[in-house]
Tab-separated table of N, CA, C and O in Angstrom:
chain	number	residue	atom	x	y	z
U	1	UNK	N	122.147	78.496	106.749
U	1	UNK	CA	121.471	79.058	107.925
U	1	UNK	C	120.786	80.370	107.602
U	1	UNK	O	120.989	80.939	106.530
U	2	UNK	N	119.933	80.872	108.580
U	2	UNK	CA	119.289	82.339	108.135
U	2	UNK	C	120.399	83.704	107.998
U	2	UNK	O	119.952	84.792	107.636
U	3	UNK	N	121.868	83.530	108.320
U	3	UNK	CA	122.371	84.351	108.244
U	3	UNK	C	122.677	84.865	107.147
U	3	UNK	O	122.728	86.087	107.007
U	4	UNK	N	123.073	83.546	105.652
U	4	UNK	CA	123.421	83.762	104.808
U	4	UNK	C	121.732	84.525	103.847
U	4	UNK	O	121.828	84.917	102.684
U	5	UNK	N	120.820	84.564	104.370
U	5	UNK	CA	119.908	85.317	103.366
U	5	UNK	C	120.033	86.790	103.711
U	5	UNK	O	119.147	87.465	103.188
U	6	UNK	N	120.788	87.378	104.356
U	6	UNK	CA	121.207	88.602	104.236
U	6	UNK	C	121.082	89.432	103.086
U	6	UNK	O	120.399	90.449	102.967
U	7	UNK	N	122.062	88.699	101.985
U	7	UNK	CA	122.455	89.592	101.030
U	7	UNK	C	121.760	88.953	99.839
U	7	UNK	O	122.225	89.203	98.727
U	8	UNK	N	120.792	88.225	99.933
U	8	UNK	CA	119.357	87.979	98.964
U	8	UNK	C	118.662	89.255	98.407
U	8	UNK	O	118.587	90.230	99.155
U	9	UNK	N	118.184	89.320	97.239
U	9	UNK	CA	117.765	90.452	96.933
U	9	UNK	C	116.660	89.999	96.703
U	9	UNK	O	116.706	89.093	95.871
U	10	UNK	N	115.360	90.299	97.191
U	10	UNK	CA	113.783	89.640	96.858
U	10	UNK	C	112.994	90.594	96.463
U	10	UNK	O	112.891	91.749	96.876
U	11	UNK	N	112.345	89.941	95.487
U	11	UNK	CA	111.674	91.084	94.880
U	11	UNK	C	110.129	90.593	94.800
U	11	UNK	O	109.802	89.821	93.898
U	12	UNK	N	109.159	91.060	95.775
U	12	UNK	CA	107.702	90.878	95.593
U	12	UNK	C	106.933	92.224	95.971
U	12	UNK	O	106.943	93.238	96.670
U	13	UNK	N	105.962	91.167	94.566
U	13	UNK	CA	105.289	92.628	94.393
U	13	UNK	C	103.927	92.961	95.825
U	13	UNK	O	103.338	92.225	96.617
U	14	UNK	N	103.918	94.509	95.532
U	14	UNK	CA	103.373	95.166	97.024
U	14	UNK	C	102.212	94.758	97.341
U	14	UNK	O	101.842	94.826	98.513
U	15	UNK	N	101.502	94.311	96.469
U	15	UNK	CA	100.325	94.142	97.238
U	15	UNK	C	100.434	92.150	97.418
U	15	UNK	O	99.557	91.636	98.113
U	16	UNK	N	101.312	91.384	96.889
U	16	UNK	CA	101.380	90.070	97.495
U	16	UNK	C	102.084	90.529	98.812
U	16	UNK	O	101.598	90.237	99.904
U	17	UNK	N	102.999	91.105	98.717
U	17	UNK	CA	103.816	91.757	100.343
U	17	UNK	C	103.204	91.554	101.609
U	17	UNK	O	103.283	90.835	102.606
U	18	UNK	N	102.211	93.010	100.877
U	18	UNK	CA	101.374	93.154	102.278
U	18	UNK	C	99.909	92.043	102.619
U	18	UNK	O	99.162	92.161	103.590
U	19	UNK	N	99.809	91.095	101.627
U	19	UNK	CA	99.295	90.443	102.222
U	19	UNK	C	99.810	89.236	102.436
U	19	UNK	O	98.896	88.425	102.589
U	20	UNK	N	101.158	88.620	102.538
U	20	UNK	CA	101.705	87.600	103.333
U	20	UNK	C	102.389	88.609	104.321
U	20	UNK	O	103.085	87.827	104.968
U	21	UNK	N	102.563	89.509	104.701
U	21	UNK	CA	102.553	90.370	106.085
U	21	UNK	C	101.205	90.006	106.730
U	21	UNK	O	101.136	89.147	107.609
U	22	UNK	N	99.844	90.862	106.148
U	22	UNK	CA	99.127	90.711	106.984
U	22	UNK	C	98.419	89.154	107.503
U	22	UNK	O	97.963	89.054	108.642
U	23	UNK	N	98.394	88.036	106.573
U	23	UNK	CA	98.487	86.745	107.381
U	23	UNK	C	99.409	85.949	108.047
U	23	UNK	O	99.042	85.006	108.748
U	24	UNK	N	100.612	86.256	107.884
U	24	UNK	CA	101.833	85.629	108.658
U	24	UNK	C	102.458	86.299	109.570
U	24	UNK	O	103.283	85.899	110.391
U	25	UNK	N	102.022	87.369	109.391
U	25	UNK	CA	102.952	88.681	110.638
U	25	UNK	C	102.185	89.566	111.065
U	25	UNK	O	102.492	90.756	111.135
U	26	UNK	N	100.992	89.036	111.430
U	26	UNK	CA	99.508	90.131	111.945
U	26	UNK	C	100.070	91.010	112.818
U	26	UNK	O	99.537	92.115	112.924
U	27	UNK	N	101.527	90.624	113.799
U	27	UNK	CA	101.359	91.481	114.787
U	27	UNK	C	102.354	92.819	114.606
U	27	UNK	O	102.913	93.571	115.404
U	28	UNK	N	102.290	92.731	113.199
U	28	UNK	CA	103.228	94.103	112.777
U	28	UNK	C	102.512	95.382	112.580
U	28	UNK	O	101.944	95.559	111.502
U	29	UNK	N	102.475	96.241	113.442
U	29	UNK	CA	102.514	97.800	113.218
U	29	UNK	C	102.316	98.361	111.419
U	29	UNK	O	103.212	98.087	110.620
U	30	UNK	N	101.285	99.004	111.047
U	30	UNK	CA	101.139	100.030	110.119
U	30	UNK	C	102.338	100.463	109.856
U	30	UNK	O	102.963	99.923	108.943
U	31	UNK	N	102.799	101.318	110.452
U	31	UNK	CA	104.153	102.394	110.517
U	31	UNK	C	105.069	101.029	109.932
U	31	UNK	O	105.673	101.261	108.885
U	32	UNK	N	105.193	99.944	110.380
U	32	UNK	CA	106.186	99.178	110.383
U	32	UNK	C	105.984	98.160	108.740
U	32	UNK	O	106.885	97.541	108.172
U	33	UNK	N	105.253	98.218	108.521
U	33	UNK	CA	104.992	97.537	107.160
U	33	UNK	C	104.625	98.467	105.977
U	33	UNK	O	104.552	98.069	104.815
U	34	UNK	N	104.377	99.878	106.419
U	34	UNK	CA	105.110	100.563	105.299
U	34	UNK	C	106.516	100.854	105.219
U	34	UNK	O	107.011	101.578	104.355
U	35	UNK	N	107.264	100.170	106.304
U	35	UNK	CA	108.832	100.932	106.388
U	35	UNK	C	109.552	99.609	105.433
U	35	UNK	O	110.567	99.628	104.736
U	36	UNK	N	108.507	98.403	105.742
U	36	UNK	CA	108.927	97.367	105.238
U	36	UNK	C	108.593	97.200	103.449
U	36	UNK	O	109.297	96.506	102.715
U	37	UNK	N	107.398	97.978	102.982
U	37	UNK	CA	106.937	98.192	101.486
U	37	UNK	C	108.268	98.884	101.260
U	37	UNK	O	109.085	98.040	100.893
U	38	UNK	N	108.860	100.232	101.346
U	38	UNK	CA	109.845	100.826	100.807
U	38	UNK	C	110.946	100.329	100.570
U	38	UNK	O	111.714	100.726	99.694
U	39	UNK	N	111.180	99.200	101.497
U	39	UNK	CA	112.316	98.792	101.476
U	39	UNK	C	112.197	97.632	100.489
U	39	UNK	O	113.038	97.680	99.590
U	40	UNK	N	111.269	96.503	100.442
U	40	UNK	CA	110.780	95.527	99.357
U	40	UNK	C	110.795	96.194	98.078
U	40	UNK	O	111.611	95.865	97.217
U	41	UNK	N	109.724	97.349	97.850
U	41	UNK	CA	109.687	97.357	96.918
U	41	UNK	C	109.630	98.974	95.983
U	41	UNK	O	109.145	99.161	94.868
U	42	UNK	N	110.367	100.070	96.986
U	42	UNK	CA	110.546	101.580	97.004
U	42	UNK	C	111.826	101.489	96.837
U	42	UNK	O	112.454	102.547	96.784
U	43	UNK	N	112.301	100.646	96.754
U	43	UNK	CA	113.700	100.718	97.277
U	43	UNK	C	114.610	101.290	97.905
U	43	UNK	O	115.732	101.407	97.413
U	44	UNK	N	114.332	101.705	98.981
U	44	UNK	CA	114.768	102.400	99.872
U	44	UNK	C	115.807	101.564	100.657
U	44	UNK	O	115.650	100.408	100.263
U	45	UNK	N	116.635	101.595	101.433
U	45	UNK	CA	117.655	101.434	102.444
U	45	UNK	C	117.290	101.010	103.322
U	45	UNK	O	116.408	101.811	103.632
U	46	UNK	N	117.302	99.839	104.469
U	46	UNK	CA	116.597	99.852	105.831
U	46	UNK	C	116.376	100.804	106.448
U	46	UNK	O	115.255	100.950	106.934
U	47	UNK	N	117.646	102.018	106.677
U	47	UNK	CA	118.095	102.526	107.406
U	47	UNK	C	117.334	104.012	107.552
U	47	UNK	O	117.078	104.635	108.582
U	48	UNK	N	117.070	104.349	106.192
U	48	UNK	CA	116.255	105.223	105.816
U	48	UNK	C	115.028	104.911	105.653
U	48	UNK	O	114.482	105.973	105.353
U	49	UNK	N	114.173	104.004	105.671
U	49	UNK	CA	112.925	103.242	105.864
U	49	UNK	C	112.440	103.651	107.069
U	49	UNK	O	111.371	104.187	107.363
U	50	UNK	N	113.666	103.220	107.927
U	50	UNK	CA	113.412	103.095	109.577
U	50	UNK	C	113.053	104.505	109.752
U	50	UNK	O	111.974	104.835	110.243
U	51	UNK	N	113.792	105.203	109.424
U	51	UNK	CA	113.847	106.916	110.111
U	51	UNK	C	112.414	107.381	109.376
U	51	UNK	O	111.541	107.518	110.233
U	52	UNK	N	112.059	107.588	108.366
U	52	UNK	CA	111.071	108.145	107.454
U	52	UNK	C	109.812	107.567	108.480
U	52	UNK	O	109.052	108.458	108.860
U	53	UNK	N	109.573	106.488	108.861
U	53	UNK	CA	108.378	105.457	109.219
U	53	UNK	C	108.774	105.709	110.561
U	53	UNK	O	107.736	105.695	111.223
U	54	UNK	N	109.644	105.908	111.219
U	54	UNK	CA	110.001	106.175	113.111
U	54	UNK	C	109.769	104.962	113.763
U	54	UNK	O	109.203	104.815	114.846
U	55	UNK	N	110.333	103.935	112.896
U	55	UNK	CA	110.506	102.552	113.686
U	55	UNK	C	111.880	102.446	113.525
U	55	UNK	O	112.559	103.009	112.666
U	56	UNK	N	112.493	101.199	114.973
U	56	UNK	CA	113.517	100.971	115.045
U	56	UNK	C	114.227	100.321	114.031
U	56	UNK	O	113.780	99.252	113.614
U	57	UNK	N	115.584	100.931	113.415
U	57	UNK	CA	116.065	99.893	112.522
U	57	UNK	C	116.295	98.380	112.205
U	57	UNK	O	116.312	97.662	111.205
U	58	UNK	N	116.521	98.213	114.003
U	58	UNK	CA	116.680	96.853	114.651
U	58	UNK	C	115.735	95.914	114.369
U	58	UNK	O	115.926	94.782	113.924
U	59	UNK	N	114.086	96.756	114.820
U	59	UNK	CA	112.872	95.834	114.558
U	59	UNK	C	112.095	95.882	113.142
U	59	UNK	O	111.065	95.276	112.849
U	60	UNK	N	112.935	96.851	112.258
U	60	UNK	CA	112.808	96.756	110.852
U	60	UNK	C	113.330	94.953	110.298
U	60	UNK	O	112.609	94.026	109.930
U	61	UNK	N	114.933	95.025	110.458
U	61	UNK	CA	115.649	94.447	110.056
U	61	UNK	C	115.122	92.821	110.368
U	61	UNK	O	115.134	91.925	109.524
U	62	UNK	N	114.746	92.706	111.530
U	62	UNK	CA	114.314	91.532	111.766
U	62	UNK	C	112.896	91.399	111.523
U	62	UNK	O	112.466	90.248	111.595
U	63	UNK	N	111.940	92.465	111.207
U	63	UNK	CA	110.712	92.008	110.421
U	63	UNK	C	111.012	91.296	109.057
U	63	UNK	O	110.475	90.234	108.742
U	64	UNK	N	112.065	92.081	108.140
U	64	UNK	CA	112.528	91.650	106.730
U	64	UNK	C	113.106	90.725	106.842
U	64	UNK	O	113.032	90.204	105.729
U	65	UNK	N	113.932	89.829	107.738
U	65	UNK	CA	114.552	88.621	107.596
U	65	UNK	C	113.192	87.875	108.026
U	65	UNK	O	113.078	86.797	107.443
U	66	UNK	N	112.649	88.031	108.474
U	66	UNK	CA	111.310	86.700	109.004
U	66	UNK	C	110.482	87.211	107.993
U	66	UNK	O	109.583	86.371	108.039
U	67	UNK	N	110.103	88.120	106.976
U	67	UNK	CA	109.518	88.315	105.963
U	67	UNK	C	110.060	87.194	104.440
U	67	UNK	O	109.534	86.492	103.577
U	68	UNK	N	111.620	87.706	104.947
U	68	UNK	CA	112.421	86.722	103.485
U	68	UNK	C	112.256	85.304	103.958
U	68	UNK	O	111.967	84.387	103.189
U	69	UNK	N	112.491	85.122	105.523
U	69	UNK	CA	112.579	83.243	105.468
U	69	UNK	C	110.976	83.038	105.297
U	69	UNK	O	110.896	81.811	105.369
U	70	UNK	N	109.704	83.501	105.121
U	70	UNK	CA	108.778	83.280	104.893
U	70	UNK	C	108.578	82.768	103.589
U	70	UNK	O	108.129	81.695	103.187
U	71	UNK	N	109.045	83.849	102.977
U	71	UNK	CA	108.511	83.656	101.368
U	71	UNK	C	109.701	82.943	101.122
U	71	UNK	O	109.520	82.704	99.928
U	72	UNK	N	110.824	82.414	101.403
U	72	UNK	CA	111.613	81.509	101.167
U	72	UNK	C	111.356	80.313	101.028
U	72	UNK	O	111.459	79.464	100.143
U	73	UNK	N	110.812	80.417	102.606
U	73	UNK	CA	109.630	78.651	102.777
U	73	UNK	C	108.968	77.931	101.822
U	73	UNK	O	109.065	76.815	101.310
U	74	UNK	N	107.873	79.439	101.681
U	74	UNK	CA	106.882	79.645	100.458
U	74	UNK	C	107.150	79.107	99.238
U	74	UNK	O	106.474	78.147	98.868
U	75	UNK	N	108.087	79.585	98.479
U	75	UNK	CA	108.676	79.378	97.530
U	75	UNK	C	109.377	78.047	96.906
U	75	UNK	O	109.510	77.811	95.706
U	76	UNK	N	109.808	77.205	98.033
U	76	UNK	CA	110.569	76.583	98.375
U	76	UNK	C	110.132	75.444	98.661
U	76	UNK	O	110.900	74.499	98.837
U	77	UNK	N	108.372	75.299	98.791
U	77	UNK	CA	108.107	74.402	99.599
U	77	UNK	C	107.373	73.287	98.164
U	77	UNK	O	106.730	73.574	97.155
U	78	UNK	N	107.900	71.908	98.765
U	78	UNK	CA	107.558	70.822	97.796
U	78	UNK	C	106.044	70.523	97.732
U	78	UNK	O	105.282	70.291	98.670
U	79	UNK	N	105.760	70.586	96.283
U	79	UNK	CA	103.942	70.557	95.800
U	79	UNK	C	103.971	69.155	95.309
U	79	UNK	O	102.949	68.637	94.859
């Protein structure tokens, strides 16, 4: 289920990032997809992402899980 990709560690690079953000998740906030670069690939903490960028941790956390089941899909999907 999506719970267990929690503790997945994904690693893509920033500029594929931000552009399967900006075609799959158009309706994400600036502020909010750099909070989401640091955390992909700054390595930063959610938690400290959130605060630095002044978005909610909450709507961090669930941008990055619908970011990971994306490129999960992606990844995943039979050619």
């Amino acid at each position: 289920g999506l719970n267990t990709m929690k503790t997945r560690t994904l690693y893509v690079p920033e500029h594929a990032a931000r552009q399967i953000i900006k075609d799959f998740m158009p309706r994400v906030k600036p502020a909010s997809i750099e909070a989401m670069i640091d955390v992909l690939d700054n390595k930063l903490i959610a938690s400290e992402a959130a605060a630095k960028h002044r978005v909610t941790h909450q709507s961090l956390s669930k941008n990055l899980k619908t970011f990971e089941n994306l490129v999960y899909k992606i990844t995943n999907y039979p050619v």
